Tab-separated table of C-alpha atoms in Angstrom:
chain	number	residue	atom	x	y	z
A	1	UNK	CA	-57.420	-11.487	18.825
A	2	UNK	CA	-56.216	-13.562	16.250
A	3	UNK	CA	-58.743	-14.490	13.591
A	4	UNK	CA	-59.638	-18.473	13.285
A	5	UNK	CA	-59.033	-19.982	9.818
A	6	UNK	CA	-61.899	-20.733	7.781
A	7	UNK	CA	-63.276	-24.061	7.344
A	8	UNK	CA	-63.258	-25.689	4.572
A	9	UNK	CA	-65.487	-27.229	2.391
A	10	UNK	CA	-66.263	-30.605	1.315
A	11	UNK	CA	-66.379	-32.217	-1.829
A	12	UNK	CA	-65.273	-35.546	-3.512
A	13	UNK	CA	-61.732	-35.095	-4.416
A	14	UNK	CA	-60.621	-35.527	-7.829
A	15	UNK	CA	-57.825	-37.666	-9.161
A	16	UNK	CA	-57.939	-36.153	-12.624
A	17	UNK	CA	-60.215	-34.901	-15.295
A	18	UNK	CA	-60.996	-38.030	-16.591
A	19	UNK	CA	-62.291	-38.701	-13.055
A	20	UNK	CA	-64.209	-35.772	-12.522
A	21	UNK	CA	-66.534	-36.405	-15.551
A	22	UNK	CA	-66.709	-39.500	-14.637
A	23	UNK	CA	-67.911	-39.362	-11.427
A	24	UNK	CA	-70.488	-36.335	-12.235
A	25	UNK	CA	-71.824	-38.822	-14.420
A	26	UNK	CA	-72.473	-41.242	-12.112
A	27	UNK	CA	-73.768	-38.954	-9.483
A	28	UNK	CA	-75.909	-36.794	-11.553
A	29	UNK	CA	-76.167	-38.218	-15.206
A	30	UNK	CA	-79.612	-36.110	-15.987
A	31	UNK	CA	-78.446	-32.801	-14.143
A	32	UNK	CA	-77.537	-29.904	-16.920
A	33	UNK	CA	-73.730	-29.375	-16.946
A	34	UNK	CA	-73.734	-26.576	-19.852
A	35	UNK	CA	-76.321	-24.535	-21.469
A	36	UNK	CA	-75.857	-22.192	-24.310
A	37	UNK	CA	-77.946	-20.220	-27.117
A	38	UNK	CA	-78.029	-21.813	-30.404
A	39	UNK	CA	-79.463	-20.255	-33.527
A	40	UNK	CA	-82.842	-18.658	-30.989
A	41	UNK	CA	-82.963	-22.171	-29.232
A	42	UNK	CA	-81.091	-22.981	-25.951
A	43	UNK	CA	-79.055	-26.205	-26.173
A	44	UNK	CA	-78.589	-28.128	-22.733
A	45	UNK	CA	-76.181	-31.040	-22.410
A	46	UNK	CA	-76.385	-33.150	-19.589
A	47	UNK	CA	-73.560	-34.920	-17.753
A	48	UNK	CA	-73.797	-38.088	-19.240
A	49	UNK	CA	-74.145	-36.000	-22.477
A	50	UNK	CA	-70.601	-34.760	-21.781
A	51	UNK	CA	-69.142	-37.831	-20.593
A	52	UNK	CA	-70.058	-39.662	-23.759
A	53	UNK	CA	-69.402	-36.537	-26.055
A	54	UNK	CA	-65.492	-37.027	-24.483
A	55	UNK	CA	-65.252	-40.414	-25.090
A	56	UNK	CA	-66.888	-40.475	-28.208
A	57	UNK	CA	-64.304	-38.040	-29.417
A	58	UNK	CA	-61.448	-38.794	-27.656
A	59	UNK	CA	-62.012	-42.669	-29.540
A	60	UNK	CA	-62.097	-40.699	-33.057
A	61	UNK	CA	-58.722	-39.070	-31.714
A	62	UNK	CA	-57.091	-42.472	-31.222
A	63	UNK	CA	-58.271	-43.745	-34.140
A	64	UNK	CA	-56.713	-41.865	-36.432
A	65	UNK	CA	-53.480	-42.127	-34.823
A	66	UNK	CA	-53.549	-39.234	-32.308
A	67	UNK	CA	-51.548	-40.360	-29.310
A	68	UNK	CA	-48.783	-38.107	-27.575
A	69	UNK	CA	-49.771	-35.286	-29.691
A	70	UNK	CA	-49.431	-31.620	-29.014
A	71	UNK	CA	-53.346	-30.820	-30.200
A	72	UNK	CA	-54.130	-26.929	-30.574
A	73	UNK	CA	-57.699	-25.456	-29.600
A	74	UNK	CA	-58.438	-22.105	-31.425
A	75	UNK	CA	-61.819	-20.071	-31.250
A	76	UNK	CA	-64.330	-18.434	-29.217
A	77	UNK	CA	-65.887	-19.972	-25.964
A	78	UNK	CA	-68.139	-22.917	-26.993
A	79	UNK	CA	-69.520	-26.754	-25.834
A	80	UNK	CA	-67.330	-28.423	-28.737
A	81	UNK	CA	-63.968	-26.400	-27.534
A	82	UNK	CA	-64.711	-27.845	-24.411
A	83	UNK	CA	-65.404	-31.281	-25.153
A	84	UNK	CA	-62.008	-31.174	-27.442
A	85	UNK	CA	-60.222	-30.028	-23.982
A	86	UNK	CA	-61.750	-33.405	-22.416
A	87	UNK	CA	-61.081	-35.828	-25.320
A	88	UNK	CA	-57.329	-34.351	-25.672
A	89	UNK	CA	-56.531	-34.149	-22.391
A	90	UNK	CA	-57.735	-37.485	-20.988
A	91	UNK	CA	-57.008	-39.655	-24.066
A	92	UNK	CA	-52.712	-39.193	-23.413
A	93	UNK	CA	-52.459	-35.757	-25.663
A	94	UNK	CA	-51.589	-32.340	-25.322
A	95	UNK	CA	-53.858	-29.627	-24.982
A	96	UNK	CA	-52.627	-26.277	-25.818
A	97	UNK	CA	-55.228	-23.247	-26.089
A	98	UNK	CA	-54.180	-20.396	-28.286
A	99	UNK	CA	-55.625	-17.287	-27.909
A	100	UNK	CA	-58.378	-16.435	-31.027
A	101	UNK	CA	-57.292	-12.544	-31.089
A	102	UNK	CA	-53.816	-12.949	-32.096
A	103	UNK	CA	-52.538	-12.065	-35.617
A	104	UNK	CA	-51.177	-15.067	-38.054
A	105	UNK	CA	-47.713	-14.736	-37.579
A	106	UNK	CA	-47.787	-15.351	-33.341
A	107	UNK	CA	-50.262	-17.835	-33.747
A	108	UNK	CA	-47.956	-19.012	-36.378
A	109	UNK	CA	-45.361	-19.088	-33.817
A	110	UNK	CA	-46.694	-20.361	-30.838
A	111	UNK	CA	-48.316	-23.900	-33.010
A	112	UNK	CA	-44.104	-23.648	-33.716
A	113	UNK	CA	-43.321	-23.043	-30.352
A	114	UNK	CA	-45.594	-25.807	-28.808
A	115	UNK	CA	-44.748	-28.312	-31.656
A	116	UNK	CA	-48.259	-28.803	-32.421
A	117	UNK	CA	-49.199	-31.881	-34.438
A	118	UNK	CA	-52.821	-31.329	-34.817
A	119	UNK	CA	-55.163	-27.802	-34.230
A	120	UNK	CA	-59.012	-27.876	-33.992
A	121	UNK	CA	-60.326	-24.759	-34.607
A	122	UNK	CA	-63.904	-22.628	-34.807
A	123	UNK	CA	-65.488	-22.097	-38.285
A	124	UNK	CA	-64.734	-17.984	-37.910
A	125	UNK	CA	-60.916	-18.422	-37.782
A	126	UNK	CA	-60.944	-20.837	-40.568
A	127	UNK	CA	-58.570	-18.153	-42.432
A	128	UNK	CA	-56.233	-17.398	-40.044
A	129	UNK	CA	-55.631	-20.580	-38.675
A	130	UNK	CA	-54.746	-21.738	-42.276
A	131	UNK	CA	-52.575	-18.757	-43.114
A	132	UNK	CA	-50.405	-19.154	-39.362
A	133	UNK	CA	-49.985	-23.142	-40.759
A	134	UNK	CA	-49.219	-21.680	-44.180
A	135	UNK	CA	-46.271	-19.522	-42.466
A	136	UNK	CA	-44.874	-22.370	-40.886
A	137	UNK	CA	-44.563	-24.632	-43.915
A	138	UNK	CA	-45.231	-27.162	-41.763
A	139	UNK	CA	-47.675	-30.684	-41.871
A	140	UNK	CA	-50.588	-30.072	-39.625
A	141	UNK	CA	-54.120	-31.870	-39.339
A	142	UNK	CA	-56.588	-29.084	-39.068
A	143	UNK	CA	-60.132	-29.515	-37.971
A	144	UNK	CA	-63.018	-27.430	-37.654
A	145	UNK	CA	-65.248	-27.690	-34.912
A	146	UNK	CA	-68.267	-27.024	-36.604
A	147	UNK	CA	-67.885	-30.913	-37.773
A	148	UNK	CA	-67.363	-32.318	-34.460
A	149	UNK	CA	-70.880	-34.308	-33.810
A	150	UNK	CA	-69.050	-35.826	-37.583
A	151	UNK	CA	-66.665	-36.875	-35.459
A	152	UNK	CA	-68.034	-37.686	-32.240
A	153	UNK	CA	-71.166	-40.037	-34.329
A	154	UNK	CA	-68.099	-42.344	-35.928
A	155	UNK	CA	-66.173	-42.374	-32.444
A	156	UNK	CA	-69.470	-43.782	-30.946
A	157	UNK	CA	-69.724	-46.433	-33.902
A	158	UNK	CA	-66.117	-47.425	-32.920
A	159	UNK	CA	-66.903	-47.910	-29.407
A	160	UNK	CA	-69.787	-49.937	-30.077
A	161	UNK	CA	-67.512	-51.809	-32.661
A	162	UNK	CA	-65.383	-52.431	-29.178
A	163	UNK	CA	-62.450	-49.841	-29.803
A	164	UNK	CA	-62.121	-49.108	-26.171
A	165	UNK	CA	-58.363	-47.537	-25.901
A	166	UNK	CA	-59.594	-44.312	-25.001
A	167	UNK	CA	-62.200	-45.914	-22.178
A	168	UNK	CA	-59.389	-48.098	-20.447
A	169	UNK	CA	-56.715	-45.321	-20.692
A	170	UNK	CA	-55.419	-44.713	-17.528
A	171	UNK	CA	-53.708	-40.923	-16.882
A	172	UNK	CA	-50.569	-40.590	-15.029
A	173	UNK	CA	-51.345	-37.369	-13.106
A	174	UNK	CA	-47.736	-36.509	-13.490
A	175	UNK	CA	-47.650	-35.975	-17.219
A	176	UNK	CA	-48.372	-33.222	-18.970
A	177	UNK	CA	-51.930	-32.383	-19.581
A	178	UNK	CA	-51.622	-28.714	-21.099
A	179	UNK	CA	-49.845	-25.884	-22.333
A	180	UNK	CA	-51.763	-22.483	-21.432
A	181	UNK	CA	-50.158	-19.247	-22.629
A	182	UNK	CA	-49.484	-16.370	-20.774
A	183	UNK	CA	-50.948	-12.849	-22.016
A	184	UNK	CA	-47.467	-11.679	-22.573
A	185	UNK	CA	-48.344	-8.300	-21.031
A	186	UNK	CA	-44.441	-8.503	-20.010
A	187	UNK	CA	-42.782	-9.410	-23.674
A	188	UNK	CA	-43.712	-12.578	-25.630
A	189	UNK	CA	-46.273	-15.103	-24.772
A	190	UNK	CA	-44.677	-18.026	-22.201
A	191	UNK	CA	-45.516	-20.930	-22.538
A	192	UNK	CA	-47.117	-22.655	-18.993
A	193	UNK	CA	-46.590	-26.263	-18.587
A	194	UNK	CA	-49.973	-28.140	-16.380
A	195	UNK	CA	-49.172	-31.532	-15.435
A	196	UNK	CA	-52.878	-33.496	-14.871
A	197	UNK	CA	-51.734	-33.543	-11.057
A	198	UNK	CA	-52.346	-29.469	-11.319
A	199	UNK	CA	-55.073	-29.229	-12.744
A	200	UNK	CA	-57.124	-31.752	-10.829
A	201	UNK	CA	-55.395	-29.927	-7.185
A	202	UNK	CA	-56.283	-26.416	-8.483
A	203	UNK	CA	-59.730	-28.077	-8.730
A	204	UNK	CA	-60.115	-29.664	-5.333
A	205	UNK	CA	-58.469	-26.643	-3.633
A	206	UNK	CA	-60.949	-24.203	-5.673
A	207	UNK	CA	-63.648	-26.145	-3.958
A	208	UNK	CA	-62.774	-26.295	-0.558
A	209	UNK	CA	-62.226	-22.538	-0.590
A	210	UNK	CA	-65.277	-21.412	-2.355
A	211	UNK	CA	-68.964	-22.736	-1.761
A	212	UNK	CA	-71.073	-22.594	-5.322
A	213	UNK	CA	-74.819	-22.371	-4.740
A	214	UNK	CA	-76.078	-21.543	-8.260
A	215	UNK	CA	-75.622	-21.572	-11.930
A	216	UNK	CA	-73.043	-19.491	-13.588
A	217	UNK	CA	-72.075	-18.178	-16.732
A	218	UNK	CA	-69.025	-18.205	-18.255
A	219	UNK	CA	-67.690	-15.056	-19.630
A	220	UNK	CA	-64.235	-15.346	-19.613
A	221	UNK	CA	-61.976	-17.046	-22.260
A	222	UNK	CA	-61.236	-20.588	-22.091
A	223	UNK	CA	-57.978	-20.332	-22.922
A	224	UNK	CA	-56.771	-18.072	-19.482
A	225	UNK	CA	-56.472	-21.076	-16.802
A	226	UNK	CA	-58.652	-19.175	-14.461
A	227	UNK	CA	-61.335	-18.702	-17.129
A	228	UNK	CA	-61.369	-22.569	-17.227
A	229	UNK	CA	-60.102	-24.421	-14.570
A	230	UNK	CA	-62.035	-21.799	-11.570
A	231	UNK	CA	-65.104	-20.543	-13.658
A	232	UNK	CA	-65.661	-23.796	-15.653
A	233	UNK	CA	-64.077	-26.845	-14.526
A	234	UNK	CA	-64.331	-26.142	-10.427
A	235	UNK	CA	-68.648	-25.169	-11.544
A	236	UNK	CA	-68.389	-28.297	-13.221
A	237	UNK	CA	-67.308	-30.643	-10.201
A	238	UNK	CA	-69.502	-28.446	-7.929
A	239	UNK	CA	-72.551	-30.080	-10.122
A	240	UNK	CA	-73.909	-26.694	-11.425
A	241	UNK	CA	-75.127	-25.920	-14.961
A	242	UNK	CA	-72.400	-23.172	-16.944
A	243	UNK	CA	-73.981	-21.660	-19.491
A	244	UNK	CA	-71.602	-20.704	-22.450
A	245	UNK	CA	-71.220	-17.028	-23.550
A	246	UNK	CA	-69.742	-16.620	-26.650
A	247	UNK	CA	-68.693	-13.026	-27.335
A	248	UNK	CA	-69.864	-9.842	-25.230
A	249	UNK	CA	-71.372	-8.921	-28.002
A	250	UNK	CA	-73.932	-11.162	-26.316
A	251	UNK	CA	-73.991	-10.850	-22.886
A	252	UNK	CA	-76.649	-8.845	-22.306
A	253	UNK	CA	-78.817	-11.522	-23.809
A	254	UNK	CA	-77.002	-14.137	-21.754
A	255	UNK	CA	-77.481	-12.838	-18.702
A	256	UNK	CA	-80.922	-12.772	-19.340
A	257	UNK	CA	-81.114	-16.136	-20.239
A	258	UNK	CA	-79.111	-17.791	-17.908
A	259	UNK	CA	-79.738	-15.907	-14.878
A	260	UNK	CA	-76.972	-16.665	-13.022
A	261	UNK	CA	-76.043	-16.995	-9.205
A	262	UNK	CA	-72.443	-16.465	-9.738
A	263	UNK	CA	-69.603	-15.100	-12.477
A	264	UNK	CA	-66.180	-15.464	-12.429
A	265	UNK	CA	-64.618	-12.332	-13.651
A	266	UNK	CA	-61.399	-9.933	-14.056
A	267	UNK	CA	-61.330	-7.095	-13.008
A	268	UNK	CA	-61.435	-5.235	-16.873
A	269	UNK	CA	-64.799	-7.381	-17.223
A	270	UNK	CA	-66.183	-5.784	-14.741
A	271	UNK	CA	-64.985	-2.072	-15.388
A	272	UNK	CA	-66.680	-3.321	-18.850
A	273	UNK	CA	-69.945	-3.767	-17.320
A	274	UNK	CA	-69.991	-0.653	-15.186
A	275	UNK	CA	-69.276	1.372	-18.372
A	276	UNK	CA	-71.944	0.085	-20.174
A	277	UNK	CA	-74.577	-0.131	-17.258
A	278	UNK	CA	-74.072	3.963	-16.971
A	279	UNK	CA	-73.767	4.317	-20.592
A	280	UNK	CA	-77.540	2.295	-21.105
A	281	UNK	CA	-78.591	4.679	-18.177
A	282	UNK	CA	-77.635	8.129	-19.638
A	283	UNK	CA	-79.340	6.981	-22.995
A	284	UNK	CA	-82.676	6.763	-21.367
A	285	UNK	CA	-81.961	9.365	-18.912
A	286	UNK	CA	-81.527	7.080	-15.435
A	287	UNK	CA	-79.076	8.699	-14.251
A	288	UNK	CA	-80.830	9.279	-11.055
């Protein structure tokens, strides 16, 4: 006997990112859409939070001229990396995630190989973001993301001053919206073109095959697509809170914190976790 195919699940389809937020924020505009642990405080945005956040910064990005640009996102996991995702991508630029472990001289040459015009990057790879532009000899507007609410407070003053570019822009799902890397586990890292039209499909078909019913917490790096678009982006149009780890170093304390229903992992995450679980219980003699 044959088995039956699965039904699938519904959920609002999405056009494109701009559209997701945008509807989350009219559906639930006081629901939490990310949580994460600041200082010994936890820090909850909402998704009206988000959705202004975008704009907000996605204004600031048009303001000062970036339009068509190839825009680089360095660091570790955070709110502001994602929010710089959101302003690039649905304002007409480029996203392109770089992975924060490399050395200079391949970061150096994948801002090359991507023709990056601008990079934002987090406050603990200030250095070698400056030495891979340094290497290239190239001009490049650099910004950290440590000053973003700087940013996103003067892109709220435009909007008020009626700058609306960003607000009216309307994305052509078959443009490009990103560049993701590969791992390059098979020689150098390739670069992986995303039109909007992916994205916003890998989305829709992510939730039709997978019911959420909780909070998660996201472990995995933002700048692997699955670590975004499945354990972030499909959480996010599912309408459940992510809460932000930032390094391993961490989880343990995360987990605790966020409690989570659900987490999106690889498998060397989890081998990672099963390691330490026995380790922890051999310390204190648990075995048993």
């Amino acid at each position: 006997m044959k088995n039956k195919p699965y039904d699938l699940y519904e959920l609002p389809q999405i056009y494109d990112l701009k559209d997701m937020i945008l509807q989350k924020k009219k559906a639930n505009p006081d629901k939490i859409a990310f949580s994460f642990s600041k200082v010994k405080n936890i820090v909850s945005k909402t998704y009206a939070d988000v959705f202004d956040d975008v704009c907000s910064l996605g204004t600031w990005l048009n303001s000062n001229g970036f339009h068509r640009k190839h825009i680089a996102i360095i660091g570790e996991n955070s709110y502001e990396w994602l929010v710089a995702f959101f302003a690039i991508t649905c304002g007409g630029n480029v996203a392109v995630p770089i992975d924060k472990e490399l050395p200079e001289n391949e970061i150096a040459r994948l801002i090359d190989k991507a023709d990056i015009d601008v990079m934002f990057y987090s406050k603990s790879y200030r250095e070698p973001v400056s030495n891979a532009v340094k290497i290239l000899k190239k001009q490049i507007s650099i910004y950290c993301m440590s000053d973003m609410q700087e940013y996103i407070d003067i892109g709220k003053e435009d909007i008020r001053l009626g700058k609306n570019s960003f607000l009216e822009y309307k994305i052509d799902r078959k443009q490009l919206c990103c560049i993701m890397f590969t791992s390059g586990t098979s020689g150098s890292s390739k670069g992986v073109m995303l039109s909007h039209e992916n994205i916003a499909e890998d989305i829709n078909s992510s939730c039709k095959l997978f019911v959420l019913e909780g909070n998660t917490i996201a472990v995995l790096p933002f700048h692997h697509a699955f670590g975004l678009i499945v354990a972030v982006f499909m959480v996010f149009n599912y309408g459940y809170t992510v809460y932000i780890n930032r390094s391993l170093k961490t989880i343990q304390r995360d987990l605790q914190m966020a409690k989570p229903q659900t987490m999106f992992l690889v498998p060397l995450f989890v081998e990672t976790f099963h390691k330490q679980i026995w380790m922890n219980a051999k310390k204190e003699g648990k075995e048993k």
